Amino acid sequence: MVIVTTIRREVLTMPAAELGPDNPLPPLRLPHEVHRIDDRERDELPRDMARQAGYEPLRSLLPVRVRDGYGRSREPRDIDALVIENDRLRATVLPGLGGRVASLLHKPTGRELLYRNPVFQPAAFALNGAWFSGGVEWNIGATGHTTLSCSPLHAARVAAPDGGEMLRLWEWERLRDLPFQVDLWLPDRSDFLYVGVRVRNPHPKPVPTYWWSNIAVPETRRVLVPAEEAWQFGYERRLTKVAAPSHAEIEQHPHAADYFYDLPEERRRWIAALDEDGHGLVQTSTDALRGRKLFIWGKAPGGRRWQQWLTEPGTEGYLEIQAGLARTQLEHVRLDAESEVSWLEAYGPLDSPPTADDVEARLEAALPRARVDAAYAAWKPCADSEPAEILATGSGWGALEVLRDDLKLPGTPFEESTLGDAQAPWLHLLRAGYLPEPRRVRPPGETLVAPHWRDMLEAAPATPLTEYHLGVAQWHAGDRAQAVRSWERALQLSPSLWPLLRCLAVADQVSGNPERAADRYAEAFDDLCAERRDNGEAWTAATAALGREAIEALLAVGRTAPARTVWDRLRPAVRRRGRFRLIEAGLLLAEARPEEALDIFRAGFEVADLREGAETIGRLWARLSDEPLPAHYDFRMRPPEA
C-alpha cells in the first residue's frame, strides 16, 4: 500500500500580539481560581467524584512563572506551524504554542471542522496567565488551562503504526513533574485524525494527574453526546446534577457555564458538534478518556464581550467541547508510581440527523468502535519509537530532570542540548553542589521547588542567592516559617534586597500583617529603583510587577502618598498600559479625586491581562458612578446576584 500522509513545515502569518516577558516575581500565592467548589459542596457528590475533587488540588503555580507581559497591539507576525496531511484531512499544528491544532480541514468538502481563530491574542485564562482561543488544545497539569498554552513543545517525525509518518509532540509538565506525549497521524485515505496520548509518572510515588482535550467549534453548532444528564458548573462554584441541556437551552442560556455529561459506563465515548444542515465534527476515544464536557459563554453582555476580546469584532463566536480523564474538570486522577496512562482519540467529519442515536449510528458506520480500539493497540508499541527527525524544540526542563534522575523515557528524548540559560544554574547545582553567583546584577532566575531540588539547596553553601531560592522552595512545601527564616538570613548579606523583601511582604500579607507588608513593599521598590541598571525588558518587567503589588499593598492600608510615590517612579511606558490605567483610577479614587478617576474610564483603556472571572473593573466603576457599567468594560461571567 502506498502511504501518502505527509508532514511539512509551514509559516502562518496572522495578526498577533507579542507574548512579552514573563513576570519575574515567584508566584507565592495561587491566583484567584474560578474553577473550584467549596468543600461543603463535595458532600453532595458521588463518592468517587468527591474523592477525586478533593485529591491534591493545585496549591501553587511554582515552579512555573506567570505570563502577563503581553499586550493587545496586534501586527502581522509569522508563526511556525507543522502540517500533517493526507488526501482527506489537513491538520495544522502550532508546536511553539502548546502544540495547538489550529485547523482541521476536510479537503473533499472544504469544511473547517474547528473554530479557527483569525488572530493570536493572549488573555489571562491559563493557570499561569497567557492563553488563546481556537482549535484543539492539550490541557495537562491541574484544573484549568495548561501552563503550556503559549509555550513551545518538542516535536518530531516518527514512524506511524501503518508504516507512514506520525507527528510527535512532547514536553515535561512542571506543575506535577510529568512527561507526556501526543502522537498525531492520518492513516491512508482516513477521514479521521488519530491522536495517541501518553502521560508517564517516572517517580517512586503516586502523582495527581489531569487531562482535558479542549476543542473549539463555532457556537451555532448543535452539541450531541450519549448522555441524558449532566453536572452543571457555573461561576457561582456549585456543581449541580441537571438534565442534559437541549440545543434551545444552550442557545438561550444567559451566563457562562460548564456541562459535564454523565455518560453511562457501557456507552461509547464521543461528542459531536453539527451545524443546522447536520455537518460538523465528531470526537471519539478509547474508554480511558472518560469525561465529556460543553462550555458556553452565554448570551449576557459579559460573555459576548469575552468573545470579542479573544478574537476580532465581526467574527463568529465559539463554544468548547472537551474530553477528559475524569467526569468533571474539578477532579484529579491518581497516577501510580512508575506507571502511565494512555488512550487514543479520533477527530473527523460527520453528517447526521440531529439526534444522539443517529450520530452514534453514523459514527459507528464511519469509524467503528472496534477500529478505534485496534488503532490504539497498534499505536501502543510505537509510543516508544525514537524520533526520526526533530522538527521543533521545547524547553530544557525535561533534560534537567532526566539528568538528575538518570531517567529512561523511550520515545520522548529530552536531550542535554536543549538545556539553556534558565537551567544553567541548576545544572551547576546538580554537578558542583552549589549555585553560581550571577556575573551581573539582574532579577533572580526561576526557582525549582520539588523535594529533590530543595534537598540540594539545603545542602549547598548558604549564599544569599541560595537562601532566596531555598525560601521559595520551602514556601512551596508549606514550611512558611522556615521560608521566612531563610529570606531573613539572606537579607543580612545580600547585595540585592528587593527580591527578599518582596517575598517577606507576601509572607506578612498571608499571616495577616498588612501594615508590615506595606512597609516592606515600599522598601523593596526603593531598593529595586536604586538597583535597576537599564530600561531593558528584564528590569522593566520587574519594576512593573513589583510596582503593581506595592501600590495595591499600600492602598490596602490607606497609604495613598507612598502609593503615589511608587506610581511616579514607574516607567512612562508601563503607566500607559491598560492594567496600570486601572490602577491609576483606583489610586485617584483613594486620593478623593473621583472625577479624575472617571476621566480614565471615559478616555478608555484595555486591561490585557484581565483574568477570567475577574470583576475588578465593574467593582471600581460601581464606586465611581451610579450609571450602568459601559459595555466595553463588562466582563462579568456570572449573574449579578451571585
XYZ file of C-alpha atoms in Angstrom:
642
model
C 0.000 0.000 0.000
C 1.300 3.454 -0.912
C 1.387 5.747 2.101
C 0.536 9.315 1.118
C 0.473 11.038 4.511
C 2.991 13.891 4.703
C 4.344 16.180 7.414
C 5.819 19.518 6.439
C 6.813 22.842 7.942
C 4.764 25.917 7.189
C 4.632 29.537 8.366
C 1.305 31.167 9.250
C 1.133 34.949 9.055
C -1.651 36.490 11.099
C -2.399 39.489 13.300
C -0.717 38.591 16.580
C 0.160 40.229 19.877
C 3.627 39.736 21.313
C 3.840 37.468 24.348
C 6.359 39.714 26.063
C 8.425 38.752 29.129
C 7.254 36.560 31.980
C 6.642 38.048 35.420
C 9.968 37.640 37.289
C 8.367 37.531 40.765
C 7.805 33.970 42.011
C 4.052 33.276 42.370
C 3.922 32.641 46.113
C 0.126 32.753 46.115
C -2.252 30.915 43.819
C -4.177 33.369 41.632
C -7.920 33.623 42.098
C -9.301 30.442 40.550
C -12.926 30.223 39.446
C -12.887 26.507 38.620
C -13.277 25.050 42.092
C -16.053 24.155 44.501
C -16.333 24.760 48.211
C -15.551 21.805 50.460
C -19.128 21.571 51.712
C -20.367 21.138 48.132
C -18.411 17.884 47.801
C -20.635 16.188 50.374
C -23.447 16.079 47.811
C -21.387 14.391 45.086
C -20.974 10.683 44.272
C -18.244 9.178 46.415
C -15.654 8.659 43.670
C -16.223 12.138 42.246
C -15.990 13.727 45.694
C -12.763 11.839 46.421
C -11.134 12.965 43.174
C -12.407 16.535 43.569
C -10.577 16.658 46.904
C -7.455 14.828 45.709
C -4.365 17.052 45.593
C -5.880 20.260 44.227
C -3.325 22.719 42.959
C -1.955 24.869 45.792
C 0.829 26.673 43.959
C 1.941 27.632 40.460
C 5.574 27.138 41.405
C 7.934 26.439 39.752
C 6.097 27.987 36.779
C 6.146 31.729 36.256
C 3.156 33.934 35.499
C 2.929 35.075 31.887
C 1.489 38.593 31.910
C 3.829 40.563 29.661
C 1.616 40.526 26.557
C -0.485 43.389 25.245
C -3.296 43.921 22.767
C -1.397 45.549 19.923
C -1.636 43.092 17.031
C 0.586 43.190 13.967
C 1.152 40.628 11.194
C 3.605 38.118 12.619
C 4.952 34.774 11.423
C 4.040 31.704 13.476
C 5.771 28.382 12.823
C 3.425 25.517 12.027
C 3.635 21.813 11.226
C 1.102 20.405 8.773
C 0.147 16.731 8.727
C -1.939 15.851 5.686
C -3.379 13.005 3.660
C -5.811 13.100 0.729
C -8.773 13.676 3.105
C -7.653 15.864 6.022
C -5.146 18.629 6.701
C -4.226 19.330 10.340
C -2.203 22.453 11.179
C -0.282 22.250 14.456
C 1.499 25.084 16.309
C 4.446 23.482 18.157
C 5.554 26.813 19.646
C 2.126 27.421 21.185
C 1.418 24.327 23.244
C 1.090 22.031 20.227
C -2.345 23.516 19.482
C -4.164 22.037 16.464
C -5.152 25.381 14.947
C -7.054 23.951 11.992
C -8.544 20.650 10.827
C -9.699 20.936 7.232
C -11.804 18.286 5.479
C -10.416 18.521 1.951
C -13.215 16.854 -0.081
C -15.819 19.347 1.212
C -13.523 22.274 2.016
C -15.042 22.483 5.509
C -13.083 23.687 8.530
C -14.080 21.306 11.327
C -12.840 23.521 14.184
C -13.242 27.126 15.226
C -10.142 28.702 13.690
C -9.203 31.954 15.372
C -8.049 34.505 12.762
C -5.757 36.215 15.299
C -3.341 35.296 18.055
C -4.425 37.242 21.139
C -3.249 36.055 24.567
C -5.596 36.509 27.511
C -5.368 35.512 31.192
C -7.165 32.162 31.059
C -4.301 29.721 31.583
C -3.341 28.760 35.115
C -0.284 30.990 34.711
C -1.851 33.659 32.518
C -1.335 33.733 28.756
C -3.762 31.590 26.733
C -5.517 31.961 23.390
C -8.738 30.600 21.933
C -9.440 28.307 18.999
C -8.532 24.850 17.717
C -7.697 21.821 19.883
C -5.513 22.291 22.954
C -3.972 19.665 25.207
C -4.614 20.506 28.868
C -2.389 18.723 31.367
C -1.417 19.612 34.929
C -4.328 20.737 37.076
C -7.842 22.133 36.850
C -7.774 24.891 34.244
C -5.950 25.679 31.019
C -2.419 24.298 30.992
C 0.595 26.442 31.819
C 1.977 25.281 28.448
C -0.759 27.071 26.470
C 1.701 29.540 24.933
C 4.920 27.569 25.393
C 6.954 25.537 22.891
C 6.792 21.754 22.800
C 9.299 19.349 21.343
C 8.166 17.929 18.001
C 9.489 15.217 15.733
C 8.707 12.977 12.805
C 8.157 9.366 13.920
C 7.132 6.163 12.188
C 3.348 5.634 12.401
C 1.696 2.271 13.152
C 0.828 1.782 9.462
C 4.385 2.498 8.312
C 3.699 6.095 7.368
C 4.626 9.264 9.218
C 3.440 10.421 12.629
C 3.906 13.797 14.309
C 5.005 13.517 17.923
C 4.739 16.345 20.446
C 6.178 16.037 23.949
C 7.217 18.063 26.993
C 7.825 17.971 30.724
C 4.784 19.310 32.620
C 6.264 21.184 35.581
C 3.316 21.575 37.993
C 3.154 17.809 38.515
C 6.621 16.892 37.149
C 5.225 14.547 34.491
C 6.453 13.910 30.946
C 3.753 13.466 28.312
C 3.449 12.944 24.571
C 0.832 13.487 21.884
C 1.162 11.454 18.655
C -0.878 12.560 15.624
C -1.242 10.548 12.438
C -3.517 10.133 9.424
C -3.861 6.623 8.033
C -4.030 6.468 4.246
C -7.406 7.781 2.963
C -8.671 8.196 6.522
C -11.290 10.840 7.325
C -10.131 10.765 10.948
C -7.090 12.253 12.628
C -5.797 9.770 15.196
C -4.219 11.123 18.382
C -2.396 8.835 20.799
C -1.696 10.377 24.210
C 0.552 9.079 26.981
C 1.257 10.589 30.410
C 4.031 8.935 32.428
C 4.874 9.048 36.112
C 8.570 8.162 36.414
C 8.622 8.879 40.160
C 8.592 6.391 43.064
C 5.322 7.773 44.473
C 1.799 8.406 43.145
C 1.121 11.741 41.473
C -2.188 13.502 40.725
C -2.769 13.942 37.025
C -5.255 15.772 34.852
C -6.080 15.834 31.168
C -8.748 17.501 29.048
C -8.597 17.830 25.267
C -10.323 21.130 24.566
C -11.969 21.566 21.142
C -13.281 24.934 19.965
C -16.130 24.844 17.411
C -18.482 27.552 16.077
C -21.049 28.370 18.744
C -24.023 27.927 16.385
C -23.411 24.181 16.252
C -25.682 21.691 17.964
C -23.794 19.610 20.540
C -24.719 15.947 20.839
C -23.441 13.369 23.314
C -24.683 9.951 24.540
C -25.925 11.187 27.928
C -29.282 12.094 29.460
C -27.865 14.005 32.426
C -25.025 16.390 33.163
C -23.268 18.100 36.039
C -23.661 21.845 35.575
C -20.976 24.155 36.930
C -21.150 27.935 36.786
C -19.161 30.790 38.219
C -21.229 30.518 41.398
C -18.950 27.486 42.136
C -21.740 24.957 42.512
C -21.877 21.559 40.827
C -25.487 20.523 40.205
C -26.983 17.459 38.519
C -29.359 18.509 35.719
C -30.931 17.093 32.591
C -28.579 17.344 29.623
C -29.377 20.739 28.085
C -31.183 20.944 24.758
C -29.856 22.977 21.864
C -32.512 25.640 22.526
C -31.488 25.883 26.188
C -27.851 26.272 25.238
C -28.664 28.998 22.729
C -30.637 30.983 25.299
C -28.503 30.419 28.408
C -27.610 33.867 29.780
C -24.278 33.220 31.504
C -21.125 31.203 31.024
C -21.469 27.597 32.182
C -19.874 24.157 32.027
C -21.861 20.984 31.451
C -20.042 17.754 32.344
C -22.037 14.958 30.736
C -22.765 11.869 32.796
C -22.013 9.163 30.225
C -23.236 5.647 31.100
C -20.294 3.327 31.726
C -21.153 0.981 28.860
C -21.618 3.669 26.196
C -19.052 4.580 23.607
C -17.173 7.792 24.395
C -17.912 10.532 21.849
C -19.128 14.108 21.437
C -20.219 15.886 18.254
C -20.939 19.442 17.127
C -23.074 19.752 13.982
C -24.391 22.744 12.043
C -28.015 23.252 11.029
C -27.507 21.006 7.985
C -26.102 18.181 10.114
C -22.472 18.690 9.086
C -19.674 19.059 11.618
C -17.086 17.423 13.830
C -17.157 14.292 15.948
C -14.555 13.349 18.551
C -14.348 9.830 19.972
C -11.825 7.902 22.042
C -10.970 4.708 23.829
C -12.692 4.375 27.196
C -9.828 5.706 29.343
C -10.784 9.218 28.265
C -13.977 9.055 30.258
C -15.428 12.560 30.526
C -17.172 14.812 28.004
C -17.939 18.488 28.501
C -19.580 21.510 26.925
C -18.562 25.083 27.741
C -20.692 28.039 26.649
C -20.151 31.770 27.039
C -23.840 32.585 27.365
C -25.834 35.442 25.876
C -25.259 38.032 28.612
C -23.110 41.082 27.767
C -20.090 39.781 29.705
C -19.887 36.567 27.710
C -20.259 38.410 24.420
C -17.524 40.828 25.462
C -15.146 37.982 26.196
C -15.827 36.514 22.738
C -14.837 39.831 21.152
C -11.861 40.152 23.474
C -10.361 36.834 22.365
C -10.618 37.422 18.622
C -11.688 40.210 16.258
C -15.009 42.087 16.129
C -17.261 40.680 13.445
C -16.011 37.105 13.693
C -18.238 34.271 14.808
C -18.261 33.108 18.404
C -17.298 29.669 19.631
C -18.112 27.080 22.233
C -15.935 24.277 23.540
C -16.500 20.549 23.537
C -14.000 18.628 25.622
C -12.868 15.146 26.617
C -11.065 14.272 29.853
C -9.784 11.598 32.208
C -12.457 12.225 34.860
C -16.151 13.050 34.797
C -15.501 16.702 35.620
C -12.608 19.149 35.419
C -12.763 19.650 39.166
C -11.185 16.230 39.705
C -7.611 14.941 39.644
C -6.806 11.298 38.975
C -4.195 9.260 40.831
C -1.343 8.041 38.643
C 0.534 5.314 40.477
C 4.282 5.277 40.956
C 6.308 4.347 37.858
C 3.190 3.882 35.760
C 1.477 5.561 32.840
C -1.953 6.272 31.426
C -2.657 6.335 27.693
C -5.545 6.421 25.251
C -6.421 7.130 21.637
C -8.631 9.911 20.301
C -10.061 10.377 16.805
C -11.285 13.602 15.204
C -13.194 13.735 11.936
C -16.191 14.965 9.912
C -19.700 13.660 10.416
C -23.013 14.135 8.614
C -26.017 13.074 10.669
C -29.576 13.927 11.664
C -29.584 15.848 14.965
C -30.203 13.065 17.494
C -27.675 11.220 19.640
C -28.806 7.795 18.392
C -28.413 8.866 14.770
C -24.979 10.342 15.445
C -23.801 7.181 17.165
C -25.058 5.033 14.277
C -23.354 7.248 11.691
C -20.157 7.297 13.759
C -20.182 3.511 14.035
C -20.534 3.260 10.265
C -17.766 5.772 9.604
C -15.386 4.674 12.370
C -16.412 1.523 14.275
C -15.609 1.398 17.960
C -13.596 -1.777 17.355
C -11.421 0.064 14.833
C -10.550 2.733 17.404
C -9.591 0.034 19.910
C -7.496 -1.714 17.240
C -5.762 1.542 16.307
C -4.903 2.104 19.962
C -3.449 -1.411 20.228
C -1.393 -0.829 17.072
C -0.125 2.525 18.339
C 0.985 1.387 21.794
C 4.189 -0.362 20.609
C 5.005 2.724 18.510
C 4.773 5.055 21.512
C 8.367 4.129 22.410
C 9.709 4.615 18.863
C 12.549 7.086 18.740
C 12.097 10.211 16.633
C 13.445 10.104 13.100
C 13.754 13.883 12.665
C 13.444 16.708 15.195
C 11.069 19.383 13.906
C 10.801 21.773 16.885
C 12.399 22.199 20.298
C 10.661 22.780 23.633
C 12.171 23.724 26.978
C 15.252 22.337 28.700
C 13.468 21.478 31.968
C 12.850 17.879 30.940
C 16.514 17.421 30.070
C 17.472 18.693 33.516
C 15.160 16.196 35.229
C 16.403 13.331 33.063
C 19.988 14.165 34.000
C 19.139 14.498 37.684
C 17.474 11.104 37.984
C 19.094 9.269 35.042
C 15.619 8.639 33.646
C 14.930 6.388 30.666
C 11.941 7.685 28.702
C 11.835 5.861 25.362
C 10.173 7.820 22.604
C 10.497 11.224 24.246
C 14.169 12.236 24.289
C 14.960 15.215 26.476
C 18.407 15.889 25.061
C 21.109 17.703 27.009
C 21.494 20.026 24.016
C 18.123 21.603 24.898
C 19.431 22.976 28.208
C 19.532 26.777 28.195
C 20.272 29.779 30.367
C 17.292 29.132 32.656
C 18.587 25.666 33.531
C 22.296 26.586 33.759
C 22.477 27.470 37.491
C 20.515 24.355 38.403
C 22.737 22.160 36.292
C 25.673 23.699 38.175
C 23.974 22.923 41.494
C 23.420 19.348 40.360
C 27.025 18.807 39.269
C 29.031 21.077 41.583
C 26.796 21.210 44.662
C 26.268 24.964 44.780
C 24.556 27.770 42.877
C 26.970 30.043 40.988
C 26.873 33.744 41.735
C 25.456 35.759 38.809
C 28.023 37.583 36.680
C 25.973 40.772 36.633
C 23.206 42.336 38.670
C 19.823 41.212 37.387
C 16.480 39.898 38.705
C 16.844 36.369 40.108
C 16.032 33.477 37.826
C 13.440 30.741 38.204
C 13.281 28.584 41.334
C 12.933 24.807 41.327
C 10.829 23.588 44.235
C 10.495 19.794 44.013
C 11.761 17.941 47.117
C 14.967 16.730 45.457
C 15.946 20.264 44.455
C 15.017 21.597 47.877
C 17.279 18.993 49.435
C 20.160 20.108 47.199
C 19.598 23.742 48.179
C 19.621 22.828 51.865
C 22.951 21.012 51.418
C 24.545 23.829 49.392
C 26.633 26.662 50.912
C 24.286 29.264 52.388
C 24.876 32.163 49.997
C 22.196 34.884 49.745
C 21.057 33.575 46.345
C 20.800 30.036 47.672
C 18.828 31.193 50.715
C 16.458 33.119 48.431
C 15.734 30.065 46.285
C 15.602 27.790 49.330
C 12.996 30.048 50.919
C 10.814 29.874 47.802
C 11.103 26.062 47.772
C 10.274 25.875 51.492
C 7.279 28.160 50.991
C 6.028 25.895 48.217
C 6.390 22.897 50.546
C 4.198 24.610 53.158
C 7.028 25.343 55.583
C 6.367 29.072 55.688
C 8.142 29.784 58.971
C 11.348 28.234 57.670
C 10.972 30.113 54.390
C 10.795 33.401 56.280
C 13.916 32.463 58.257
C 15.792 31.692 55.019
C 14.831 35.039 53.481
C 15.710 36.925 56.672
C 19.145 35.259 56.809
C 19.769 36.249 53.191
C 18.865 39.887 53.912
C 21.895 40.236 56.177
C 24.382 39.559 53.371
C 22.615 40.031 50.030
C 23.611 42.956 47.794
C 20.127 42.755 46.241
C 17.406 43.246 48.855
C 14.223 43.768 46.852
C 13.557 40.112 45.873
C 13.841 39.062 49.528
C 11.791 41.986 50.861
C 9.048 41.244 48.365
C 8.892 37.585 49.492
C 8.740 38.683 53.125
C 5.990 41.182 52.261
C 3.876 38.391 50.766
C 4.510 36.336 53.911
C 3.283 39.271 56.002
C 0.109 39.545 53.930
C -0.619 35.838 54.249
C -0.028 35.949 58.029
C -2.391 38.904 58.470
C 0.102 41.735 58.898
C -0.763 44.168 56.057
C 0.942 47.172 57.692
C 4.340 45.487 57.808
C 3.733 44.119 54.306
C 3.224 47.669 53.063
C 6.446 48.780 54.748
C 8.406 46.000 53.110
C 6.872 46.589 49.695
C 7.813 50.278 49.859
C 11.355 49.391 50.904
C 11.591 46.725 48.208
C 10.518 49.137 45.493
C 13.046 51.739 46.709
C 15.796 49.129 46.510
C 14.731 47.983 43.042
C 14.745 51.546 41.702
C 18.252 52.046 43.093
C 19.471 48.754 41.644
C 17.897 48.591 38.174
C 20.520 49.078 35.501
C 18.625 49.975 32.313
C 15.315 50.183 30.514
C 15.641 46.655 29.162
C 12.954 44.011 29.185
C 14.036 42.229 32.384
C 14.240 45.338 34.566
C 11.079 46.859 33.112
C 9.163 43.633 33.837
C 10.493 43.535 37.404
C 9.647 47.198 38.033
C 6.123 46.800 36.652
C 5.424 43.618 38.622
C 6.775 44.878 41.929
C 5.269 48.347 41.473
C 1.832 46.888 40.879
C 1.995 44.752 44.029
C 3.443 47.611 46.086
C 0.696 50.068 45.101
C -2.020 47.538 45.890
C -0.444 46.743 49.274
C -0.059 50.419 50.189
C -3.622 51.315 49.162
C -4.926 48.361 51.177
C -3.743 50.100 54.363
C -4.702 53.602 53.268
C -1.226 54.902 52.436
C -2.055 56.924 49.366
C 1.001 59.207 49.400
C 3.566 56.331 49.317
C 1.442 54.611 46.677
C 1.601 57.765 44.551
C 5.379 57.831 45.019
C 5.634 54.289 43.649
C 3.379 55.243 40.740
C 5.530 58.247 39.851
C 8.661 56.079 39.592
C 7.156 53.574 37.159
C 8.369 53.820 33.584
C 6.089 56.024 31.444
C 5.504 53.141 29.045
C 4.365 50.989 31.976
C 1.989 53.662 33.260
C 0.324 53.761 29.828
C -0.603 50.070 29.940
C -4.273 49.302 30.488
C -3.634 47.416 33.730
C -1.865 50.449 35.164
C -4.509 52.865 33.933
C -6.972 50.850 36.027
C -4.561 51.006 38.990
C -4.269 54.756 38.494
C -8.062 55.124 38.603
C -8.104 53.282 41.927
C -5.280 55.469 43.215
C -7.131 58.636 42.198
C -10.268 57.441 43.971
C -8.208 56.759 47.122
C -6.919 60.326 46.857
C -10.511 61.613 46.789
C -10.284 62.558 43.111
C -13.220 60.548 41.701
C -13.836 62.807 38.690
C -10.265 62.300 37.504
C -10.702 58.556 38.025
C -13.839 58.699 35.869
C -11.868 60.560 33.210
C -9.650 57.482 32.866
C -12.714 55.361 32.166
C -14.008 57.969 29.719
C -10.699 58.041 27.867
C -10.785 54.264 27.572
C -8.344 51.513 28.478
C -7.922 47.786 27.940
C -6.526 45.562 30.697
C -4.716 42.997 28.575
C -4.185 40.565 31.460
C -7.719 40.769 32.881
C -8.237 37.356 34.450
C -11.138 35.056 33.656
C -13.942 35.697 36.124
C -12.340 38.897 37.444
C -14.784 41.655 38.371
C -12.237 44.344 39.291
C -13.310 46.820 36.630
C -17.015 46.569 37.483
C -16.400 46.947 41.197
C -14.315 50.077 40.758
C -16.880 51.540 38.359
C -19.642 50.953 40.921
C -17.671 53.038 43.435
C -17.354 55.854 40.926
C -20.733 56.006 39.230
C -24.381 55.040 39.542
C -24.576 54.596 35.772
C -24.617 51.098 34.258
C -21.202 49.622 33.539
C -20.244 50.564 29.942
C -20.457 47.567 27.618
C -16.767 47.586 26.651
C -15.832 47.181 30.346
C -18.372 44.422 31.058
C -16.593 41.089 31.500
C -18.914 39.656 34.148
C -19.377 35.909 33.818
C -21.973 35.213 36.488
C -25.396 36.539 37.477
C -25.274 39.870 39.371
C -26.956 38.297 42.418
C -24.120 35.739 42.677
